[in-house]
Tab-separated table of C-alpha atoms in Angstrom:
chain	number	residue	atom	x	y	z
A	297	UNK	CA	36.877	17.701	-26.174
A	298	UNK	CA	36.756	13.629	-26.453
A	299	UNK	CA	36.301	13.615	-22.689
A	300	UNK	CA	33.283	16.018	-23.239
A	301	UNK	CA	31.781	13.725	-25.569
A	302	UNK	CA	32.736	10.441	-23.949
A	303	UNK	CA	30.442	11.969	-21.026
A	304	UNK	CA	27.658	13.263	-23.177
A	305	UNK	CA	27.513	9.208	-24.526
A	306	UNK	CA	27.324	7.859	-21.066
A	307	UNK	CA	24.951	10.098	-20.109
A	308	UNK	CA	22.534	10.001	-22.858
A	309	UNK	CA	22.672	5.889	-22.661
A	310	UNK	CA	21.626	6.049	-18.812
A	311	UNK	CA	19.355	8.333	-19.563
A	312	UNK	CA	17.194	6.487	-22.163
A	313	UNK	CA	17.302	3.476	-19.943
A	314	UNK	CA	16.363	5.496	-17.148
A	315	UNK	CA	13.711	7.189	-18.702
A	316	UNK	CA	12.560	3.716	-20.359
A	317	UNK	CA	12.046	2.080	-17.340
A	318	UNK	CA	11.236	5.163	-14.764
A	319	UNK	CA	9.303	7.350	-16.897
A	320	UNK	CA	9.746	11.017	-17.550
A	321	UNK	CA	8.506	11.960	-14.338
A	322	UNK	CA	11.881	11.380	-13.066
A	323	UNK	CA	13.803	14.344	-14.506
A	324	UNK	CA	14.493	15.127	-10.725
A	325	UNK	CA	16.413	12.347	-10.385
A	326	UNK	CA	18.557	11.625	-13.377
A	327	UNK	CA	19.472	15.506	-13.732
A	328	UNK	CA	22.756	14.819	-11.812
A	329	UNK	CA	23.449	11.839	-14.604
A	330	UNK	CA	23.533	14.461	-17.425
A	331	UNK	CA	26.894	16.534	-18.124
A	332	UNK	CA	27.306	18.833	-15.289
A	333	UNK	CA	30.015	20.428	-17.500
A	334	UNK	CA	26.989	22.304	-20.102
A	335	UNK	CA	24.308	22.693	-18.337
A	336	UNK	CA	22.316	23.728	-21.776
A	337	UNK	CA	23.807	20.589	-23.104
A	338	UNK	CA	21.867	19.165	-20.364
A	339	UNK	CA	18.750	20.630	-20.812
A	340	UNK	CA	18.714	20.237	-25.098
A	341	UNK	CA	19.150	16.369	-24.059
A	342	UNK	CA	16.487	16.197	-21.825
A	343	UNK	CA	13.546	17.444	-24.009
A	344	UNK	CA	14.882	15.257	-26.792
A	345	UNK	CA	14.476	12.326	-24.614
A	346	UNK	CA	11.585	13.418	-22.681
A	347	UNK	CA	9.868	14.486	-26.074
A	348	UNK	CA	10.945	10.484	-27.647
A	349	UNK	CA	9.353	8.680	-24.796
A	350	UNK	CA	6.972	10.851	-23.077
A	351	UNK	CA	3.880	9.668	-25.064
A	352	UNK	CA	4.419	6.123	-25.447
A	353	UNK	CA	5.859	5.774	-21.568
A	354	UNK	CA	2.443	7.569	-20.226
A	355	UNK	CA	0.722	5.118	-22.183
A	356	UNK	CA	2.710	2.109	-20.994
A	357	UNK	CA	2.197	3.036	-17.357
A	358	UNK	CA	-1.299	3.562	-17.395
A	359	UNK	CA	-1.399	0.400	-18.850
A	360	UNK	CA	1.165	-1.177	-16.705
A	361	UNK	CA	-0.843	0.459	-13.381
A	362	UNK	CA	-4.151	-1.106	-15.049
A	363	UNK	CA	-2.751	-4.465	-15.112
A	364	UNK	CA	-1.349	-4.897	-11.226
A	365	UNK	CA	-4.420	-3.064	-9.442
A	366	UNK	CA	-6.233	-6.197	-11.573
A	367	UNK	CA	-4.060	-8.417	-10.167
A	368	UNK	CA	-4.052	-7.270	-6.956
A	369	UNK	CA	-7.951	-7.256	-6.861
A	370	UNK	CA	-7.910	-10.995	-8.106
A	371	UNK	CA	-5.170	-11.741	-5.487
A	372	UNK	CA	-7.670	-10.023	-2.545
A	373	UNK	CA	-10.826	-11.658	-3.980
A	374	UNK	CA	-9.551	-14.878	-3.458
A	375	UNK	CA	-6.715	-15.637	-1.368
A	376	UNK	CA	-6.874	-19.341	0.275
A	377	UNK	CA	-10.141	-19.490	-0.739
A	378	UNK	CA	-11.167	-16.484	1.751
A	379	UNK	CA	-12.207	-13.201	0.134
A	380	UNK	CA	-10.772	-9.937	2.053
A	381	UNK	CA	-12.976	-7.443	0.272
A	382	UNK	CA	-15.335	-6.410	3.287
A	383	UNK	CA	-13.638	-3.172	2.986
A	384	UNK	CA	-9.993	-2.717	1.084
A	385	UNK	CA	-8.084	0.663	1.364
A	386	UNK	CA	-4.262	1.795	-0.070
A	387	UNK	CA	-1.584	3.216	1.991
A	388	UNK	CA	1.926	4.756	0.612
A	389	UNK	CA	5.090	4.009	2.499
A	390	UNK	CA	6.933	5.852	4.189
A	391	UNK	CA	10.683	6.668	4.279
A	392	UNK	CA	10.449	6.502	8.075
A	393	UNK	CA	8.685	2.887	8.088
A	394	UNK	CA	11.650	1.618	7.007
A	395	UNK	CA	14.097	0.064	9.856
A	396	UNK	CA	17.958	0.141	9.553
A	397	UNK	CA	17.733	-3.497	8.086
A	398	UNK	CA	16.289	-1.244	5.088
A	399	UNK	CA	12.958	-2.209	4.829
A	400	UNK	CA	10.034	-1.347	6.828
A	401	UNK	CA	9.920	-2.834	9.911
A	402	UNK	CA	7.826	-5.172	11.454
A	403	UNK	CA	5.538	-3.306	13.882
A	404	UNK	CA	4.206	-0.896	11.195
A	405	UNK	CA	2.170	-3.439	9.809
A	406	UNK	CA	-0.223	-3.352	12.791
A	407	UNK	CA	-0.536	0.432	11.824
A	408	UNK	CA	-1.222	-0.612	8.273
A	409	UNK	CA	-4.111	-3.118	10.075
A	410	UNK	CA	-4.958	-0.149	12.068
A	411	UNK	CA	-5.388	2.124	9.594
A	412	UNK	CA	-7.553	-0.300	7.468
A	413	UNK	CA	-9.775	-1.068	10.550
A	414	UNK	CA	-10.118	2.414	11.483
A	415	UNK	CA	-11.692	3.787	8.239
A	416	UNK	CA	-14.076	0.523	7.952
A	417	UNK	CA	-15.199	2.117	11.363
A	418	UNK	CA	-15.651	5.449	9.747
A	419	UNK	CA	-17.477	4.314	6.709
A	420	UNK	CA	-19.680	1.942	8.834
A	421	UNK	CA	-20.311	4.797	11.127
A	422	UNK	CA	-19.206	3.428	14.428
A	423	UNK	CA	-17.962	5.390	16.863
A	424	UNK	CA	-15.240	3.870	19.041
A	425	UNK	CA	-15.382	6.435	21.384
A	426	UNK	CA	-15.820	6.466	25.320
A	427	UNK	CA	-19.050	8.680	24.678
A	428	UNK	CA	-20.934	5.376	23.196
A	429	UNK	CA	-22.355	2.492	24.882
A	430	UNK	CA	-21.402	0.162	22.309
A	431	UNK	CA	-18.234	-0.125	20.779
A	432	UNK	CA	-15.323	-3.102	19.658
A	433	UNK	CA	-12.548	-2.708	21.482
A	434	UNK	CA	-8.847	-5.030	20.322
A	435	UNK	CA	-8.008	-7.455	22.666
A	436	UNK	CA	-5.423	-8.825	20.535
A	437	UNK	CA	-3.385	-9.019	17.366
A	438	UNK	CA	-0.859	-10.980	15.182
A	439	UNK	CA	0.892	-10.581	11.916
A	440	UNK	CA	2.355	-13.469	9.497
A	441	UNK	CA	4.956	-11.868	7.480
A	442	UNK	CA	5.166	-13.412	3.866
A	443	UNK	CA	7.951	-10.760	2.292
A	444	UNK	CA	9.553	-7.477	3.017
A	445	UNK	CA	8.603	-4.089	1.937
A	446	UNK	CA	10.928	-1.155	0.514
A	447	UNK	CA	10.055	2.172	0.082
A	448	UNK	CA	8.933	3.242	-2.470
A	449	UNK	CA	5.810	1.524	-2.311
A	450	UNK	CA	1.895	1.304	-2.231
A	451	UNK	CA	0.320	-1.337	-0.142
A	452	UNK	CA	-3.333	-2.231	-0.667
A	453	UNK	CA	-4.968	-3.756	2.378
A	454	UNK	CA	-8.256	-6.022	2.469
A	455	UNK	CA	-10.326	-7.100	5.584
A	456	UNK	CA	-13.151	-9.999	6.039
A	457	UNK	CA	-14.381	-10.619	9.698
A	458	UNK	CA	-15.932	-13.452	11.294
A	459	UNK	CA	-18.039	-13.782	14.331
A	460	UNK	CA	-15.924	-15.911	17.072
A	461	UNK	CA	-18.550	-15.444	19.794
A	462	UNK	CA	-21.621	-13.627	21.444
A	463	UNK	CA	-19.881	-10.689	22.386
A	464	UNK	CA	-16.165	-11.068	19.806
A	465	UNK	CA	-15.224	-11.121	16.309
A	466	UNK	CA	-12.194	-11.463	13.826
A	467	UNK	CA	-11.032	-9.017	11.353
A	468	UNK	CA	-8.589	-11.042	9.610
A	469	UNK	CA	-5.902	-8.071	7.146
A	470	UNK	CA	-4.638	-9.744	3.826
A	471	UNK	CA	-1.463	-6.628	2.444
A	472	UNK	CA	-0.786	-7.057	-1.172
A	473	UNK	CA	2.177	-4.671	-2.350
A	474	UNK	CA	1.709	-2.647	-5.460
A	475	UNK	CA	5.771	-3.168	-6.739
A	476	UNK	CA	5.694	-6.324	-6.914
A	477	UNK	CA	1.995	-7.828	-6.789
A	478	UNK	CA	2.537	-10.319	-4.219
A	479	UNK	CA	0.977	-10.525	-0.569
A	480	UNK	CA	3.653	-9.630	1.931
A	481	UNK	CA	1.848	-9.836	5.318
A	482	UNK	CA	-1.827	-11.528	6.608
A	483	UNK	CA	-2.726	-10.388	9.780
A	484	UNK	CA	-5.757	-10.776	12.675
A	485	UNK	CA	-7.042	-9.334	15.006
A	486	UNK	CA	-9.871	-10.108	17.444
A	487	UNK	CA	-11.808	-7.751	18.688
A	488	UNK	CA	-14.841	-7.682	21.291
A	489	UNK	CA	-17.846	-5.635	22.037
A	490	UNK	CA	-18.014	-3.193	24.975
A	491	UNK	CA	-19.990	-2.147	26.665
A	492	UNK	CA	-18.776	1.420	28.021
A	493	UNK	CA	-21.411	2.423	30.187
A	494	UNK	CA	-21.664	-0.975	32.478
A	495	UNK	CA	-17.479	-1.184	31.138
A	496	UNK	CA	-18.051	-5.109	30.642
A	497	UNK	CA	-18.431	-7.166	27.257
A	498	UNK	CA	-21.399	-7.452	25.756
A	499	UNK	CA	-23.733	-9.405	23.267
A	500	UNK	CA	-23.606	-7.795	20.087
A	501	UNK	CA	-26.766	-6.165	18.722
A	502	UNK	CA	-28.280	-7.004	15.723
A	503	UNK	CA	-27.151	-3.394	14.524
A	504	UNK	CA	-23.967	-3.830	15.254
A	505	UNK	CA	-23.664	-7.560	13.542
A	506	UNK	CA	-25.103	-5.456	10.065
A	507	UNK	CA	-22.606	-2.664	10.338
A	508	UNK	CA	-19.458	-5.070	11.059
A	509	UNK	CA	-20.760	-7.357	8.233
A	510	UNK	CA	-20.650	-10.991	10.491
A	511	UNK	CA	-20.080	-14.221	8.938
């Protein structure tokens, strides 16, 4: 009977810091912490603590949440005195980004730059597709890696571009990570006009220049 209770002590302490600093949501994963011995024990000392916090921790995250996407905004706004707002998406990451070192590994960035740069594309309607004349094409790309990423974890990605030439352009990637509200990567990439039909570079049109927003 003491070892009963010793357990039903231990558990309900790691539960109300669990549920404290995780949030209710997370019944899935502190279940196992509660006293597999009475399993309605269980249950009775989950909706007391779920029904103690649940309120105030909904509150506390929405106003947590709030606070970082500000900061993260500020951070893309102005970061070295460049702004990376031309277009700014989110991305979740994945279990299977991660490398054996534990966090995700190095190449999936360009897919996070990829990813950004794609749906710019889509919301600027250009096609990069062989069935246009016009269309950028990479010709190459780098990433500076500031801090590593483990899942779980949102990263929010900003571009800005700059003309480099008649016929090429930079879209320079600026990844901010949700956890911990700090840039972890900048990346570049330049890419250059083609032309698909005479399949040689070409001078950008002034069409073009609007929908890729030039510097």
């Amino acid at each position: 009977m003491f070892a009963k209770q010793a357990i039903r002590r231990v558990n309900s302490v790691a539960l109300s810091k669990a549920v404290r600093s995780n949030g209710v949501g997370s019944k899935g994963v502190l279940f196992p912490l509660l006293n597999c011995f009475d399993l309605d024990e269980s249950s009775k000392m989950w909706t007391r603590f779920s029904s103690r916090y649940s309120t105030t921790t909904e509150t506390e995250i929405k106003r947590d949440d709030t606070s970082r996407h500000n900061k993260i905004h500020d951070i893309l706004k102005e970061y070295k005195r460049k702004s990376y707002t031309d277009f700014t998406t989110s991305i979740s990451v994945r279990w299977i980004d991660q490398d054996a070192m534990g966090h995700v590994n190095n190449a999936k960035y360009f897919s996070y730059f990829e990813v950004c740069r794609a749906e710019f594309f889509d919301q600027q309607n250009i096609e990069c597709t062989s069935n246009v004349q016009e269309a950028p094409i990479l010709a190459e790309t780098s990433c500076s890696y500031k801090m590593p990423v483990m899942f779980p974890d949102r990263l929010f990605i900003g571009s800005r571009a700059e003309k480099s030439g008649e016929d090429s352009w930079i879209q320079e990637y600026l990844i901010v990570s949700e956890k911990t509200c700090r840039v972890v990567a900048h990346g570049t990439a330049k890419l250059v006009n083609y032309d698909y039909v005479k399949n040689a570079k070409a001078p950008f049109s002034d069409e073009m220049i609007k929908k890729l927003k030039l510097r």
